[in-house]
Each structure stands twice: as C-alpha cells, then as structure tokens.
PDB file of C-alpha atoms in Angstrom:
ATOM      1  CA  UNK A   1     291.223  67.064  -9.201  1.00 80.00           C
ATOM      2  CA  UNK A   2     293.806  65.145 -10.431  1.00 94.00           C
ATOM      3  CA  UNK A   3     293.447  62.815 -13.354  1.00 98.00           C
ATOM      4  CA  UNK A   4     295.833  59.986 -14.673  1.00 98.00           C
ATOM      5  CA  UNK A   5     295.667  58.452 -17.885  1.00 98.00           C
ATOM      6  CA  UNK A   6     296.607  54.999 -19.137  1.00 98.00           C
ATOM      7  CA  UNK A   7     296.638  52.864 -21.899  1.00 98.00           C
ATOM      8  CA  UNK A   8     296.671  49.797 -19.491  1.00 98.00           C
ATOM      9  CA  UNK A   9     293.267  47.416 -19.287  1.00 97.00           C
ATOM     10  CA  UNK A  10     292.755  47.852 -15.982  1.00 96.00           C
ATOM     11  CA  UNK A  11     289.317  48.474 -16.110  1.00 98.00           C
ATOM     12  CA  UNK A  12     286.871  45.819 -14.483  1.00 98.00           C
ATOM     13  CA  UNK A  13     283.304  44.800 -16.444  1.00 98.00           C
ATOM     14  CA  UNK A  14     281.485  47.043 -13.408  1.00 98.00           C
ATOM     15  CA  UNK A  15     283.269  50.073 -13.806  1.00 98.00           C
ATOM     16  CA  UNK A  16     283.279  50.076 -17.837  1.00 98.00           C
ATOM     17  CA  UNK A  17     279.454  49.379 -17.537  1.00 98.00           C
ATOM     18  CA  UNK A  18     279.020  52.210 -14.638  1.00 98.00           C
ATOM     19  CA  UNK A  19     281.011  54.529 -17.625  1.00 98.00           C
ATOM     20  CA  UNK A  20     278.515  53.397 -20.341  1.00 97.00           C
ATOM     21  CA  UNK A  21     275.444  54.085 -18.039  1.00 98.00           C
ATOM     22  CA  UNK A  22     276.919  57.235 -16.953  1.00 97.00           C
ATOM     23  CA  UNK A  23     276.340  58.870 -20.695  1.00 96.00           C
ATOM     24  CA  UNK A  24     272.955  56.517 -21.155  1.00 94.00           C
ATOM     25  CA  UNK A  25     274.882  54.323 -24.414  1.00 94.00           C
ATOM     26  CA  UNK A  26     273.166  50.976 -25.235  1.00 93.00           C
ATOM     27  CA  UNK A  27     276.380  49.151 -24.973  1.00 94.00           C
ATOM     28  CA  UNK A  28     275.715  49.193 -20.947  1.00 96.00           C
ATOM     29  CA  UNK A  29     273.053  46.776 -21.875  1.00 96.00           C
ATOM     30  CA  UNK A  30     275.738  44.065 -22.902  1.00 96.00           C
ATOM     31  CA  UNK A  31     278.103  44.150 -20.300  1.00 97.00           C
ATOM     32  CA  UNK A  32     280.106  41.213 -20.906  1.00 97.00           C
ATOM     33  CA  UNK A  33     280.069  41.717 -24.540  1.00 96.00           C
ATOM     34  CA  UNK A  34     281.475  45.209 -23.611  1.00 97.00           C
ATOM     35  CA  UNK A  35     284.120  44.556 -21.337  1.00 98.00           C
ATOM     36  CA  UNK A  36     285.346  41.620 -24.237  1.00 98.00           C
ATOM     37  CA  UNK A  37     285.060  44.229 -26.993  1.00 97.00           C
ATOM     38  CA  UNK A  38     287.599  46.677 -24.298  1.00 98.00           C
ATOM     39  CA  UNK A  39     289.928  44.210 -23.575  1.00 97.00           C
ATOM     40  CA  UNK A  40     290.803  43.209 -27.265  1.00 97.00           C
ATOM     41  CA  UNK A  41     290.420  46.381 -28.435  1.00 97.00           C
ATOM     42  CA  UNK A  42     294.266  47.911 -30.407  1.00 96.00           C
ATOM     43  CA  UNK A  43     294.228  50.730 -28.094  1.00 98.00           C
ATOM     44  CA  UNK A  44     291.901  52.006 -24.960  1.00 98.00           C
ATOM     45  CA  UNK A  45     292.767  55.060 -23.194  1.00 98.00           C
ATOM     46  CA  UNK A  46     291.419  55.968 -19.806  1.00 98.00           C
ATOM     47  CA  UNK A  47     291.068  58.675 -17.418  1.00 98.00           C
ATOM     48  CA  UNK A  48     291.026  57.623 -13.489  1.00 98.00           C
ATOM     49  CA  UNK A  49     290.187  60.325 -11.005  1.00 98.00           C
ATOM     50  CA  UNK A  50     291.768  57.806  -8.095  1.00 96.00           C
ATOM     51  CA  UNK A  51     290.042  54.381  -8.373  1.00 95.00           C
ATOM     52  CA  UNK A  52     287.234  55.958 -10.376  1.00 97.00           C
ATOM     53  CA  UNK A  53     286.686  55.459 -14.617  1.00 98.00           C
ATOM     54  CA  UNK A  54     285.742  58.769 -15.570  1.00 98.00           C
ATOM     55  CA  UNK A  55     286.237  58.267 -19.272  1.00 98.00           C
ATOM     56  CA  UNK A  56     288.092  56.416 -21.765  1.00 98.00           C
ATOM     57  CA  UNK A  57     288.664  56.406 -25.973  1.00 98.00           C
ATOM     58  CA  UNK A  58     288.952  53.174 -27.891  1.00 97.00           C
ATOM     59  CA  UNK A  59     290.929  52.517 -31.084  1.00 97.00           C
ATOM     60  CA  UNK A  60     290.630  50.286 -33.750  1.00 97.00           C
ATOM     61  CA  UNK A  61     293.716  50.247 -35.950  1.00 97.00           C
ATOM     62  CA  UNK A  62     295.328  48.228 -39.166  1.00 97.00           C
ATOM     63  CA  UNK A  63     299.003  48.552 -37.939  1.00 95.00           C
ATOM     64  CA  UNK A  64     299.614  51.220 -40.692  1.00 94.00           C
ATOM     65  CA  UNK A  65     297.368  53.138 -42.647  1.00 94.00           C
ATOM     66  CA  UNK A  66     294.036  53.559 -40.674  1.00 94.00           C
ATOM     67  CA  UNK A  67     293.256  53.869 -36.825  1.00 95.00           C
ATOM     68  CA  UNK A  68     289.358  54.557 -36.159  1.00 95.00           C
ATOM     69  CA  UNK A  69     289.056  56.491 -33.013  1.00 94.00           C
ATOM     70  CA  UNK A  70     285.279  55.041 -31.351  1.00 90.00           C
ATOM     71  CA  UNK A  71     283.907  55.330 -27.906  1.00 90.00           C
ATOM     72  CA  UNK A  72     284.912  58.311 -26.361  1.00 95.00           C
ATOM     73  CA  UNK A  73     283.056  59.107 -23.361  1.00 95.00           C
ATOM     74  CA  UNK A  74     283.023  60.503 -20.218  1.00 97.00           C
ATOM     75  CA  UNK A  75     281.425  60.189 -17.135  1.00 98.00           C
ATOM     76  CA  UNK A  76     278.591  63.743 -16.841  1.00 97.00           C
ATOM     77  CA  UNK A  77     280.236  64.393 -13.601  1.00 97.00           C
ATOM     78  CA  UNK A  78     283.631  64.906 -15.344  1.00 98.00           C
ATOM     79  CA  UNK A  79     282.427  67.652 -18.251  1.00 96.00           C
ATOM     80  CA  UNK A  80     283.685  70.455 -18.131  1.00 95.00           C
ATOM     81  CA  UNK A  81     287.227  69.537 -17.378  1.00 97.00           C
ATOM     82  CA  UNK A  82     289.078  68.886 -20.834  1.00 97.00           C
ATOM     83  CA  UNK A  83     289.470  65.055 -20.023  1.00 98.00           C
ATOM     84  CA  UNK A  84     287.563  64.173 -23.696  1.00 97.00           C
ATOM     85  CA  UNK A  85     289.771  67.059 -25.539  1.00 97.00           C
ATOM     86  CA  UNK A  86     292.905  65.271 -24.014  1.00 98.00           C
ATOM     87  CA  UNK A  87     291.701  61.515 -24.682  1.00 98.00           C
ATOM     88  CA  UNK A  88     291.267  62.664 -28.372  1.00 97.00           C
ATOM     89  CA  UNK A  89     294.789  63.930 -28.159  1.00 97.00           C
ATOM     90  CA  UNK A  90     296.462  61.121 -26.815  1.00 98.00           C
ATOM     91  CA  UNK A  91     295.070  59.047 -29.133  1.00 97.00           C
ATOM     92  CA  UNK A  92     296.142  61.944 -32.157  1.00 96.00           C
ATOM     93  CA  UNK A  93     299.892  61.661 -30.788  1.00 97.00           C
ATOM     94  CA  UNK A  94     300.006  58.004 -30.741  1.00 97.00           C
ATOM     95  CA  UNK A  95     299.114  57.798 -34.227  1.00 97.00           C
ATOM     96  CA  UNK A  96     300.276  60.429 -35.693  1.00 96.00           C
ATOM     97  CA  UNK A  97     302.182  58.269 -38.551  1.00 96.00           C
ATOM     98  CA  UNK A  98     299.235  56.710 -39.935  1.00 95.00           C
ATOM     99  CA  UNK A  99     297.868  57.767 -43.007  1.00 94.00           C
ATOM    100  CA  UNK A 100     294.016  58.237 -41.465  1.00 92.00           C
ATOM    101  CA  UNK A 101     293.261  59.041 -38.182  1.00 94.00           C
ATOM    102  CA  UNK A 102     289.200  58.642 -38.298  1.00 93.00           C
ATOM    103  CA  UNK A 103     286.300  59.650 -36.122  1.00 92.00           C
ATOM    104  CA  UNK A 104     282.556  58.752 -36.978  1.00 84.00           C
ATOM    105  CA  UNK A 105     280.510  60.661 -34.322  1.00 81.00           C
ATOM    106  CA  UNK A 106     277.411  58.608 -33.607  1.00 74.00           C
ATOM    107  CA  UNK A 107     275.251  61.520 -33.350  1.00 78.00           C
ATOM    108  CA  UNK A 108     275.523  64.536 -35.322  1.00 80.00           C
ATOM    109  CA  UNK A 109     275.457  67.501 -32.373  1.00 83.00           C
ATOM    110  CA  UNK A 110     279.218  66.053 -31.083  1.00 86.00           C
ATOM    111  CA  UNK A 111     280.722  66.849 -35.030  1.00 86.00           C
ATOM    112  CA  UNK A 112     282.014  70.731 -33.575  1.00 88.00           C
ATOM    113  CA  UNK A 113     284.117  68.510 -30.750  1.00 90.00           C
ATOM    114  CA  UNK A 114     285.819  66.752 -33.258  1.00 89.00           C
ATOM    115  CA  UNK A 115     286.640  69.229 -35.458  1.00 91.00           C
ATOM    116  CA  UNK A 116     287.756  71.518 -32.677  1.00 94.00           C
ATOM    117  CA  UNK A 117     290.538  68.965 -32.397  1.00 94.00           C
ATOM    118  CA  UNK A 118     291.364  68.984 -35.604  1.00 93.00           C
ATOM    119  CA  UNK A 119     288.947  66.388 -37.672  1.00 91.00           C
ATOM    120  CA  UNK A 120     286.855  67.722 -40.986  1.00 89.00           C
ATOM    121  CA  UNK A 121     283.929  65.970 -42.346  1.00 84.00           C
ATOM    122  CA  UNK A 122     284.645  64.504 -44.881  1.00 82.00           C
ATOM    123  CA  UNK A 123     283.554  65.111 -48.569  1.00 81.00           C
ATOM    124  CA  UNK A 124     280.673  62.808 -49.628  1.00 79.00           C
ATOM    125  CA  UNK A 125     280.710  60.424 -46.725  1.00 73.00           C
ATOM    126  CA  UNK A 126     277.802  59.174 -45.144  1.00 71.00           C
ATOM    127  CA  UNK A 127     277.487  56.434 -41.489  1.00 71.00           C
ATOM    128  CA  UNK A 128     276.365  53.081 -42.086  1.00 71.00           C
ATOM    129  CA  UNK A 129     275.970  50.719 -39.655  1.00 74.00           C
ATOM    130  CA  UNK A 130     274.211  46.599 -38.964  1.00 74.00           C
ATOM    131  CA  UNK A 131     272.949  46.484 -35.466  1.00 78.00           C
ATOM    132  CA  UNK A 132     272.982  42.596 -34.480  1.00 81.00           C
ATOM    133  CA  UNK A 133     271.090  43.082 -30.771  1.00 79.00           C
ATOM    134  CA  UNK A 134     270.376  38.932 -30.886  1.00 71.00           C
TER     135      UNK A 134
END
C-alpha cells in the first residue's frame, strides 16, 4: 500500500464525513459545518491510499508562537500502518519554529500516542471545552 500525503484541500464534504464516521466522532453529524471548518482551517494534512481519505491532521496556528495540532484521525482500516505517527510528524516539521506546538487529546487513553512522538503533559493543565450543538 502506498500512501501520499498532502497539504492540499482536496477533500470533498462525502469523503471528510466517510473519515469522521469511520472513527464514530460527532463531527460526522455536521457535515457541512465540517467540511467549512476543513477548508479554512491554517493547515490540514491528509493521507490518500489512491482516491481514498484514510486520515488527515488539522492545525490551528497564530503565524508565530502557537500551532494547536486537532483532529487527527484515521480511517480503522488504515491502523496499524504508521499513517497517524507520520501525520503528527509532518505537522512537527512544518512547525518546528514556533514556540508551542500543542496537542489536547480528546480522550485520555490516546495521551501514550502523543507522547511517543514527542509531546508531555503538561504541568497543571486541565481540557475545557463549550459544546454549541444548536
């Protein structure tokens, strides 16, 4: 298997949803609002196997001084073949000049990925979030 990556938005509303379902995230329940969120996101990674999404990392950046790595997924039927590990270092090369390079994983278990790439938790931090579903 041979997989391409890309930092073009070349992505279509179907296949980003198809990604979302893949891993069961909530966002595949706003489709349009996804696909938006992709295509003015600072940075958005992908991995293609052919025609086929089989993951992606989004960034969120300031220009300078702080880049928050969010969303990365991919597809079940991918696991297993270092296409995550290589998203997350893609998007560690790219911004390797900026003062933070920050990860929140949504759910707790995914922490030893991160770190195994380099991340730490940090000191007295803590998640906070809004969810606006209306």
């Amino acid at each position: 298997m041979t997989i391409a990556y890309t930092e073009e938005k070349r992505f279509t509303q179907d296949q980003v949803q198809a990604l979302f379902r893949s891993v069961g995230w909530e966002s595949a329940n706003y489709p349009e609002r996804l696909f938006k969120a992709l295509r003015h996101s600072d940075t958005v990674i992908s991995a293609w196997d052919g025609d086929r999404l089989a993951g992606l990392v989004r960034v969120l950046d300031d220009t300078e001084m702080v880049a928050y790595m969010h969303w990365v997924l991919v597809d079940p039927a991918y696991h297993g073949h270092g296409i995550g590990g290589h998203l997350v270092e893609l998007v560690k090369a790219k911004y390797h000049d900026y003062l933070f390079l920050e990860v929140m994983p949504e759910e707790s278990k995914n922490a030893p990925f991160y770190q195994k790439h380099g991340f730490h938790l940090m000191e007295d931090g803590r998640a906070m979030q809004i969810v606006n579903r209306g």
